[in-house]
Amino acid sequence: MLPRILCSSLLCSALVLAGGCSKPESDGAAGKPASPETETTQPAANGADTGSSSERQADSPAPESGVDYHSFANTDDYRVKHLDLDLTVDFERKVLEGEAILDFKRQTGKNPAMVLDTRDIKVEEVRAGHGEELKPVKFSMGETDPDLGTPLNIQLPKNATRVAIRYQTSPGASGVQWLEPQQTAGGEHPFLFTQAQAIHARSFVPLQDSPQVRITYNATIRTPEELLAVMSANNDPQTEKDGVYEFEMPQPIPSYLLALAVGDLEFKPMGERTGVYAEPELLDAAAAEFEDTESMLEATEEVYGPYRWDRYDLLILPPSFPFGGMENPRLSFITPTVIAGDKSLVALIAHELAHSWSGNLVTNASWRDLWLNEGFTTYLTNRIMQNIYGDRRYRMEMALGYDDLQADLEDLDARDEIMAIDLRGRDPDKVFSNIPYEKGSLFLYELEQKIGREAFDQFLLDYFNNFAFESITTEDFVEYLQKTLLKQYPEKLDEARIREWIFEPGIPEGAPHPQSDAFSKIDPVRQQWLDGEVAATDIDTGDWTYHQWKYFLDGMPEELSDEQLEELDSAFDLTESTNNEIAFSWLMIAVRNDYQPAFGRLKSFLTEIGRNKFLRPLYRNLVESGKQEMAAEIFEEAKPGYHPLTVKVNSRIIYGDDAG
């Protein structure tokens, strides 16, 4: 998932000011599902506690490496290897209903109850057995945790290796968004998309919802005939709309990469292995904006090894998508807010593509280890941008990333500045900040600087090959470093400093500080204007990139006069900027300074876009500027079109921590 302009992603994230890929500033919604029985399950064998997450102790000894504290699944007893899905998409009732069949491997000779993760799912029947001989078995729902959902306990026959679960989702499932026709670009058909990262797959499929569990899957998706279904699987660009779609994902993936979208979609190729799915109204603009995707893929292959997922396509989602992008394999989900018309925001595409190596191929084993996904991916993103768009763009991206990191370090608690973060007792969506992304990338950049780029590229190539299709921990990575770079370059690298980067807050003294001449030229121009030495109309912005505009605006003082704001707006038409990143920076200034002429655009921006990277800071800015009533009025109007995660996090900003 992608941060700032670049997981994205769940969210980033979507996926904090990312993720999808836009780090996701969200709080996972949870509910108590209807079920035939309700009882408290025993603690999961993998270490998860079924009690309330707020009661679990986060100040105990360090987290145990390899333990997923955000899953009920007893993965020490059973490991799911394959998933077969057969789901019907019901737009009227806003539910997915059907059956999930899990093929699993027994880890021991014992036969305890199998524990799966669910959230707000109604389980109707469970069958289990071997092969095609599946018979009804007893099951029960455990106690609901506000962060983790509800464990599903299944009594298995001895020697069973397969379980089938008939179920339906809730209309308010935290990982599913249902859009009315008027919320789409075309305005005629409804739209559905899922967002599984971090632990929202359990809201639409009962499964072992942990990144340490990798599965292959097949799926049959049944939709209205006029709509097209696509998944994080082998989408056929030539498929015809007929209401029944078959998918296969032969490479094993973690559950957070399970993804589905349904809508009035069409396809346009961009290269031999790349193309874009979008509503017809957005298709041509998206294909033109992202036409360099094939070149990005080829450039990455040259350095870091072959692309192992066959095709790499993009899906352009409606504006309500809460993240910049989400790296679902074979089909990255992308916000339309990066279609700027000048390719200024395509670093997001580079980021989601880079996840095909760092994250999808080599995956964090738990959300404590997210930096292994996002730090590596942010580093690769910058390298891809350098290869495609040159050194100047590379330096600007690096410098902006460093500034984003410094901004987060000013706001975060020390415990949240640690790359290998302790998330016990906390919603894993809260891991998405610039720490795993930009601090992780800066750490890798320091390694590159110390041993040389060629040697570091070889290390990364070997690393991806060594751990391909595996989920690893921070400790696995440190051990790998001990066997490789620390052994090869003892005079250049120091394990104590590496551990400081990973396990201590802040940035180690003497760390690299990426800078760009393109930005250093902006500072005196801004200051001259602030001092009244030059008029805004006399500033030569003819060759400014988006990055320079953002740097110019973000470097403004907290307070500007009405005259200054009017001068800037008149000279550069900032209120009507079609670049969403520039518009966002300008609207942040307008809110702080009560610049009324921009408030119409502010309202349309907040109601037409669902990307949390923009929404959360704007709503917070409104509240902190004494405009809580205005924030609430806009939010209530926009809320029906927001993703559930967006509603949750921004409700808390506007109404307080207990809202939502």
XYZ file of C-alpha atoms in Angstrom, residues 31-570:
540
model
C -19.526 -6.272 14.672
C -21.025 -9.345 16.304
C -22.191 -11.751 13.596
C -25.360 -13.714 13.806
C -24.639 -17.372 14.457
C -26.373 -20.531 15.616
C -24.235 -20.651 18.746
C -22.133 -18.232 20.748
C -19.406 -19.304 23.115
C -15.940 -18.194 24.108
C -13.194 -20.033 22.310
C -9.889 -21.003 23.850
C -6.859 -18.832 22.978
C -5.597 -19.496 19.471
C -2.506 -21.650 19.256
C -0.582 -18.996 17.356
C -0.606 -16.715 20.356
C -3.653 -14.553 19.676
C -5.760 -13.765 22.720
C -9.526 -13.912 22.366
C -10.109 -11.302 25.058
C -10.644 -7.642 24.274
C -7.579 -6.235 22.553
C -7.658 -3.211 24.848
C -7.092 -5.555 27.800
C -4.064 -7.286 26.342
C -0.798 -6.083 27.765
C 1.391 -4.112 25.362
C 3.999 -3.284 28.023
C 5.007 -6.913 28.573
C 8.284 -8.341 27.208
C 8.979 -7.821 23.501
C 6.614 -9.450 21.004
C 7.479 -13.006 20.106
C 8.902 -13.202 16.599
C 6.609 -14.979 14.171
C 3.516 -14.724 16.368
C 0.548 -12.985 14.772
C -1.253 -11.242 17.619
C -4.023 -10.132 15.250
C -5.374 -13.517 14.235
C -7.410 -16.069 16.166
C -6.355 -18.839 13.779
C -4.532 -21.782 15.365
C -1.951 -22.041 12.612
C 0.273 -24.311 14.716
C -2.426 -26.981 14.385
C -3.663 -26.369 10.827
C -2.349 -24.453 7.805
C -4.747 -23.591 5.002
C -3.114 -24.111 1.604
C -5.911 -23.489 -0.910
C -9.230 -21.658 -1.088
C -12.169 -22.323 -3.412
C -14.740 -19.523 -3.464
C -18.203 -19.493 -5.004
C -19.903 -16.176 -4.291
C -22.972 -14.350 -5.539
C -22.857 -10.561 -5.513
C -26.201 -9.183 -4.299
C -26.282 -5.426 -4.850
C -29.821 -5.031 -3.504
C -29.060 -6.585 -0.118
C -25.396 -5.501 -0.203
C -24.087 -8.927 0.688
C -21.785 -11.556 -0.740
C -23.149 -15.033 -0.163
C -21.956 -18.480 -1.057
C -19.344 -20.965 0.036
C -15.670 -21.009 0.901
C -13.870 -24.352 0.814
C -10.513 -24.483 2.612
C -7.957 -27.222 1.960
C -5.563 -27.431 4.880
C -2.573 -29.350 6.140
C -2.448 -30.766 9.627
C 0.584 -29.617 11.594
C 0.306 -32.172 14.421
C -1.251 -35.562 15.139
C -3.852 -33.954 17.396
C -7.399 -32.972 16.443
C -8.374 -29.735 18.226
C -11.104 -27.455 16.945
C -10.043 -25.413 13.933
C -10.220 -21.688 14.651
C -10.766 -19.261 11.755
C -11.026 -15.480 11.614
C -14.321 -13.786 10.815
C -15.794 -10.317 11.225
C -19.493 -9.614 10.984
C -20.101 -12.760 8.917
C -23.195 -14.945 9.263
C -22.135 -18.587 9.074
C -25.006 -20.805 7.932
C -23.455 -24.261 7.641
C -20.066 -25.930 7.980
C -19.088 -29.246 6.424
C -15.770 -31.026 6.782
C -14.018 -34.189 5.701
C -11.620 -35.419 3.076
C -11.839 -34.905 -0.692
C -15.456 -34.669 -1.830
C -16.795 -36.477 1.256
C -17.815 -33.490 3.346
C -20.434 -33.828 6.071
C -22.048 -31.255 8.389
C -20.084 -30.620 11.580
C -20.616 -28.610 14.750
C -19.335 -25.059 14.879
C -19.610 -22.087 17.204
C -18.783 -18.402 17.249
C -16.481 -17.110 19.961
C -16.475 -13.776 21.743
C -16.250 -10.722 19.503
C -13.183 -8.518 19.848
C -13.643 -4.899 18.726
C -10.411 -4.991 16.708
C -10.057 -8.631 15.672
C -13.607 -9.741 14.942
C -15.046 -13.097 15.988
C -13.346 -16.522 16.007
C -15.154 -19.346 14.237
C -14.563 -22.705 15.982
C -15.062 -25.845 13.904
C -15.149 -29.399 15.282
C -13.309 -31.515 12.696
C -13.587 -35.238 12.038
C -10.325 -37.067 12.521
C -8.138 -36.981 9.412
C -10.236 -34.184 7.825
C -8.242 -32.031 5.399
C -11.022 -29.887 3.954
C -13.732 -27.670 5.381
C -16.603 -25.952 3.549
C -18.331 -22.907 5.043
C -21.615 -21.545 3.714
C -22.008 -17.934 4.754
C -23.013 -14.409 3.916
C -21.370 -11.087 4.651
C -22.859 -8.074 6.384
C -23.906 -4.955 4.448
C -21.485 -3.074 6.699
C -18.519 -5.413 6.196
C -15.352 -3.468 6.976
C -13.552 -4.770 3.892
C -16.326 -4.236 1.331
C -17.730 -1.055 -0.141
C -20.995 -0.978 -2.063
C -21.486 2.077 -4.274
C -24.752 3.322 -5.701
C -24.767 4.231 -9.422
C -24.610 7.951 -8.662
C -21.323 7.377 -6.816
C -19.590 6.078 -9.946
C -18.166 7.845 -12.982
C -20.860 6.499 -15.299
C -23.805 7.026 -12.981
C -25.780 4.051 -14.346
C -24.493 0.934 -12.565
C -23.534 0.040 -8.989
C -19.975 -0.806 -8.034
C -18.350 -3.077 -5.457
C -14.755 -3.339 -4.308
C -12.981 -5.023 -1.415
C -10.012 -3.897 0.671
C -8.479 -6.701 2.746
C -5.358 -5.105 4.239
C -4.667 -5.237 7.102
C -7.175 -7.690 8.640
C -10.354 -7.041 6.645
C -10.332 -10.193 4.491
C -12.093 -11.870 7.422
C -15.075 -9.572 6.831
C -15.825 -11.193 3.467
C -14.224 -14.674 3.702
C -13.879 -16.891 6.796
C -10.209 -17.917 6.762
C -6.857 -17.779 8.519
C -6.457 -14.021 8.144
C -2.730 -13.760 8.812
C 0.035 -12.708 6.407
C 2.114 -15.687 7.525
C -0.426 -18.007 5.844
C -0.127 -18.138 2.041
C -2.808 -19.729 -0.118
C -3.617 -20.358 -3.749
C -7.224 -19.861 -4.746
C -9.912 -20.457 -7.350
C -13.116 -18.433 -7.463
C -16.464 -18.316 -9.218
C -18.126 -14.917 -8.929
C -21.774 -14.442 -9.976
C -22.898 -10.901 -10.817
C -25.572 -9.033 -12.782
C -24.910 -9.789 -16.458
C -24.109 -6.192 -17.416
C -21.237 -5.971 -14.925
C -17.688 -7.328 -14.984
C -15.935 -8.986 -12.041
C -12.160 -8.809 -11.624
C -9.936 -10.257 -8.908
C -6.334 -10.454 -7.724
C -5.990 -13.440 -10.039
C -5.754 -14.362 -13.728
C -8.136 -11.844 -15.252
C -8.738 -12.435 -18.948
C -8.683 -9.117 -20.846
C -10.826 -10.726 -23.555
C -13.580 -11.975 -21.259
C -17.160 -11.063 -22.112
C -19.723 -9.859 -19.615
C -22.051 -12.763 -18.893
C -22.569 -12.700 -15.144
C -20.389 -15.701 -14.248
C -16.613 -15.287 -13.948
C -13.967 -17.880 -13.159
C -10.617 -17.020 -11.590
C -7.434 -18.812 -10.630
C -4.494 -17.603 -8.542
C -1.788 -20.277 -8.851
C 0.853 -18.411 -6.827
C 0.403 -18.539 -3.029
C -0.592 -15.180 -1.527
C -1.425 -13.929 1.981
C -5.080 -13.242 2.749
C -4.685 -9.440 2.711
C -4.036 -9.668 -1.042
C -7.369 -11.348 -1.746
C -9.361 -8.796 -3.761
C -12.577 -8.487 -5.763
C -14.213 -5.658 -7.698
C -17.435 -5.599 -9.735
C -18.668 -2.785 -11.939
C -19.212 -1.396 -15.407
C -15.602 -2.014 -16.369
C -13.752 -2.100 -19.667
C -10.142 -2.961 -20.469
C -7.455 -1.203 -22.495
C -3.948 -2.607 -23.008
C -0.873 -0.515 -22.244
C 1.764 -3.086 -23.175
C 2.352 -6.781 -23.730
C 1.771 -7.647 -20.056
C 0.063 -4.504 -18.773
C -3.313 -2.878 -19.139
C -5.969 -0.930 -17.293
C -9.529 -1.685 -16.193
C -11.799 1.281 -15.571
C -15.253 2.626 -16.127
C -15.567 3.724 -19.773
C -15.564 7.386 -18.766
C -12.088 7.075 -17.211
C -10.492 4.441 -19.423
C -8.670 6.539 -22.028
C -7.382 9.098 -19.521
C -6.086 6.346 -17.229
C -4.373 4.459 -20.043
C -2.642 7.644 -21.206
C -1.610 8.647 -17.678
C -0.128 5.253 -16.861
C 1.258 4.298 -20.261
C 4.782 3.928 -18.813
C 3.751 0.966 -16.650
C 5.250 -1.606 -19.016
C 8.552 0.290 -19.043
C 8.503 0.360 -15.251
C 7.972 -3.392 -15.137
C 10.817 -4.070 -17.557
C 13.193 -1.728 -15.725
C 12.478 -3.438 -12.414
C 13.008 -6.889 -13.896
C 16.425 -5.886 -15.193
C 17.685 -5.187 -11.685
C 15.636 -7.309 -9.293
C 14.753 -10.410 -11.276
C 11.775 -11.656 -13.293
C 8.207 -10.575 -12.676
C 6.581 -13.773 -11.380
C 2.880 -12.926 -11.588
C 2.301 -13.209 -15.377
C 0.270 -10.010 -16.022
C 0.332 -6.658 -14.249
C -2.885 -4.709 -14.744
C -4.409 -1.697 -13.004
C -7.973 -1.208 -11.812
C -9.083 2.424 -11.499
C -11.603 2.598 -8.695
C -14.236 5.230 -7.944
C -13.045 8.261 -5.931
C -14.302 6.767 -2.637
C -11.377 4.314 -2.539
C -9.734 5.276 0.775
C -6.126 4.702 -0.287
C -3.749 5.770 -3.020
C -3.267 2.242 -4.232
C -3.393 -1.367 -3.106
C -0.896 -3.869 -4.438
C -3.272 -6.742 -5.095
C -1.227 -9.181 -7.213
C -1.787 -9.066 -10.970
C -4.291 -6.223 -10.469
C -3.314 -3.170 -8.420
C -6.271 -1.112 -7.196
C -5.652 2.595 -7.926
C -7.330 5.825 -6.856
C -8.475 8.100 -9.705
C -7.061 11.057 -7.761
C -3.660 10.441 -9.363
C -4.923 10.975 -12.920
C -3.447 14.465 -13.197
C -2.960 14.624 -16.967
C 0.808 15.094 -16.771
C 2.099 11.877 -15.128
C 3.165 13.909 -12.098
C 1.692 11.402 -9.643
C 2.657 8.107 -11.287
C 5.089 7.270 -8.501
C 2.013 5.594 -7.043
C 2.050 3.105 -9.923
C 5.758 2.479 -9.424
C 5.080 1.798 -5.753
C 2.297 -0.725 -6.331
C 4.331 -2.413 -9.068
C 7.369 -2.637 -6.780
C 5.232 -4.584 -4.313
C 5.284 -7.413 -6.841
C 8.767 -8.067 -5.477
C 8.731 -6.565 -1.987
C 5.519 -7.490 -0.223
C 3.736 -9.836 -2.593
C 6.747 -12.054 -3.364
C 8.470 -11.628 0.022
C 5.863 -10.792 2.646
C 5.834 -9.553 6.231
C 4.871 -12.437 8.533
C 2.917 -10.138 10.859
C 1.893 -6.472 10.923
C 4.786 -5.791 13.303
C 7.014 -6.554 10.296
C 5.231 -4.226 7.840
C 8.450 -2.288 7.200
C 9.739 -5.352 5.326
C 6.943 -4.718 2.815
C 6.760 -0.961 2.725
C 10.343 0.106 3.412
C 11.669 -2.117 0.637
C 8.867 -1.033 -1.687
C 9.450 2.670 -1.076
C 13.158 2.169 -1.785
C 12.332 0.301 -5.014
C 9.803 2.957 -5.984
C 12.462 5.649 -5.924
C 14.779 3.504 -8.001
C 12.065 2.831 -10.580
C 11.297 6.540 -10.821
C 14.996 7.251 -11.358
C 15.248 4.646 -14.111
C 12.184 5.919 -15.967
C 12.159 9.671 -15.265
C 15.762 10.495 -14.395
C 17.907 11.711 -11.513
C 16.099 15.023 -10.966
C 12.742 13.312 -10.358
C 14.479 10.710 -8.173
C 16.049 13.336 -5.935
C 12.770 15.196 -5.550
C 10.868 12.038 -4.608
C 13.552 11.151 -2.068
C 13.583 14.639 -0.551
C 9.789 14.784 -0.231
C 9.831 11.374 1.422
C 12.408 12.563 3.921
C 10.301 15.635 4.733
C 7.231 13.421 5.228
C 9.229 11.247 7.616
C 10.389 14.250 9.649
C 6.799 15.470 9.910
C 5.662 12.130 11.313
C 8.567 11.974 13.760
C 7.381 15.280 15.231
C 3.913 13.865 15.915
C 4.433 10.205 16.827
C 5.062 8.648 20.219
C 8.476 7.020 20.590
C 6.946 3.522 20.496
C 5.486 4.284 17.076
C 8.831 5.442 15.656
C 10.171 1.867 15.798
C 10.234 -0.047 12.527
C 9.596 -3.412 14.225
C 6.634 -1.897 16.049
C 4.832 -3.538 18.967
C 1.157 -3.653 17.929
C -0.166 -5.973 20.621
C -3.511 -4.822 21.891
C -3.899 -2.333 19.033
C -5.713 -2.183 15.734
C -3.116 -3.205 13.112
C -4.365 -0.482 10.767
C -2.525 1.920 13.079
C 0.812 0.604 11.787
C 0.481 2.701 8.634
C 2.641 5.789 9.073
C 5.787 7.055 7.377
C 7.888 4.920 9.724
C 7.593 1.589 7.878
C 7.645 3.401 4.528
C 10.152 6.235 4.669
C 12.268 5.213 7.661
C 12.488 1.712 6.212
C 13.509 3.116 2.840
C 16.062 5.460 4.395
C 17.609 2.515 6.250
C 18.034 0.618 2.988
C 19.385 3.750 1.322
C 22.067 3.937 4.006
C 23.037 0.320 3.337
C 23.277 1.160 -0.363
C 25.455 4.193 0.372
C 27.814 2.185 2.557
C 28.436 -0.824 0.313
C 27.710 0.689 -3.111
C 24.674 0.477 -5.340
C 25.847 -2.441 -7.475
C 26.555 -4.600 -4.442
C 23.275 -3.631 -2.805
C 21.283 -4.409 -5.945
C 22.855 -7.852 -5.998
C 21.900 -8.291 -2.344
C 18.276 -7.389 -3.096
C 18.143 -9.735 -6.079
C 19.464 -12.586 -3.927
C 17.085 -11.641 -1.106
C 14.021 -11.794 -3.362
C 15.118 -15.122 -4.795
C 15.961 -16.586 -1.391
C 12.599 -15.744 0.204
C 10.354 -15.921 -2.881
C 6.726 -16.737 -1.954
C 7.553 -16.780 1.746
C 6.397 -14.676 4.683
C 9.272 -13.605 6.924
C 9.864 -11.794 10.199
C 12.152 -8.931 11.109
C 14.372 -11.462 12.861
C 14.546 -13.558 9.674
C 15.811 -10.484 7.856
C 18.429 -9.668 10.501
C 19.636 -13.271 10.402
C 19.873 -13.067 6.616
C 21.906 -9.863 6.934
C 24.259 -11.621 9.338
C 24.881 -14.356 6.770
C 25.308 -11.946 3.852
C 26.155 -8.243 4.050
C 27.485 -8.196 7.611
C 29.761 -11.094 6.747
C 30.803 -9.665 3.376
C 31.354 -6.066 4.535
C 32.438 -6.181 8.220
C 34.468 -2.993 7.801
C 31.497 -1.053 6.379
C 28.469 -2.341 8.276
C 27.807 -2.636 11.973
C 25.095 -4.886 13.430
C 24.550 -2.588 16.398
C 23.655 0.283 14.054
C 21.352 -1.961 12.029
C 19.541 -2.931 15.229
C 19.308 0.733 16.171
C 17.550 1.470 12.884
C 15.085 -1.391 13.319
C 14.413 -1.600 17.046
C 14.918 1.956 18.346
C 12.828 5.114 17.860
C 13.947 8.069 15.785
C 16.614 8.244 13.110
C 20.202 7.233 13.941
C 22.702 10.047 14.043
C 24.525 10.510 10.750
C 21.742 8.980 8.642
C 21.510 10.110 5.016
C 19.532 13.295 4.334
C 18.243 13.203 0.747
C 18.011 16.668 -0.776
C 17.192 18.186 -4.149
C 18.518 21.291 -5.870
C 15.048 21.679 -7.365
C 13.768 22.451 -3.874
C 16.666 24.549 -2.629
C 15.837 27.031 -5.396
C 12.275 27.366 -4.086
C 13.146 28.528 -0.569
C 14.560 31.967 -1.497
C 11.706 32.593 -3.951
C 9.117 31.853 -1.274
C 10.907 34.047 1.245
C 11.219 36.937 -1.195
C 7.466 36.802 -1.791
C 6.741 36.606 1.949
C 8.984 39.625 2.511
C 7.160 41.584 -0.187
C 10.246 41.811 -2.376
C 8.588 40.103 -5.339
C 4.971 39.839 -6.505
C 3.404 36.429 -7.004
C 2.820 37.225 -10.663
C 6.548 37.833 -11.093
C 7.558 34.379 -9.815
C 8.698 32.278 -12.752
C 6.860 28.962 -12.304
C 6.931 27.945 -15.953
C 9.081 24.862 -15.436
C 7.915 23.941 -11.932
C 6.928 20.336 -11.388
C 4.136 19.216 -9.092
C 6.818 18.392 -6.510
C 8.064 21.969 -6.509
C 4.546 23.378 -6.194
C 3.911 21.129 -3.218
C 7.223 22.129 -1.632
C 6.424 25.806 -2.224
C 3.010 25.557 -0.547
C 3.918 23.173 2.264
C 6.764 25.480 3.289
C 4.460 28.441 3.876
C 4.175 29.776 7.447
C 1.140 28.806 9.522
C -0.420 32.241 9.136
C -0.890 34.235 5.958
C -2.902 37.426 5.517
C -6.042 37.647 3.404
C -4.119 39.830 0.983
C -1.365 37.238 0.632
C -3.862 34.423 0.095
C -5.779 36.415 -2.491
C -2.550 37.273 -4.298
C -1.439 33.635 -4.486
C -4.863 32.442 -5.589
C -5.228 35.133 -8.219
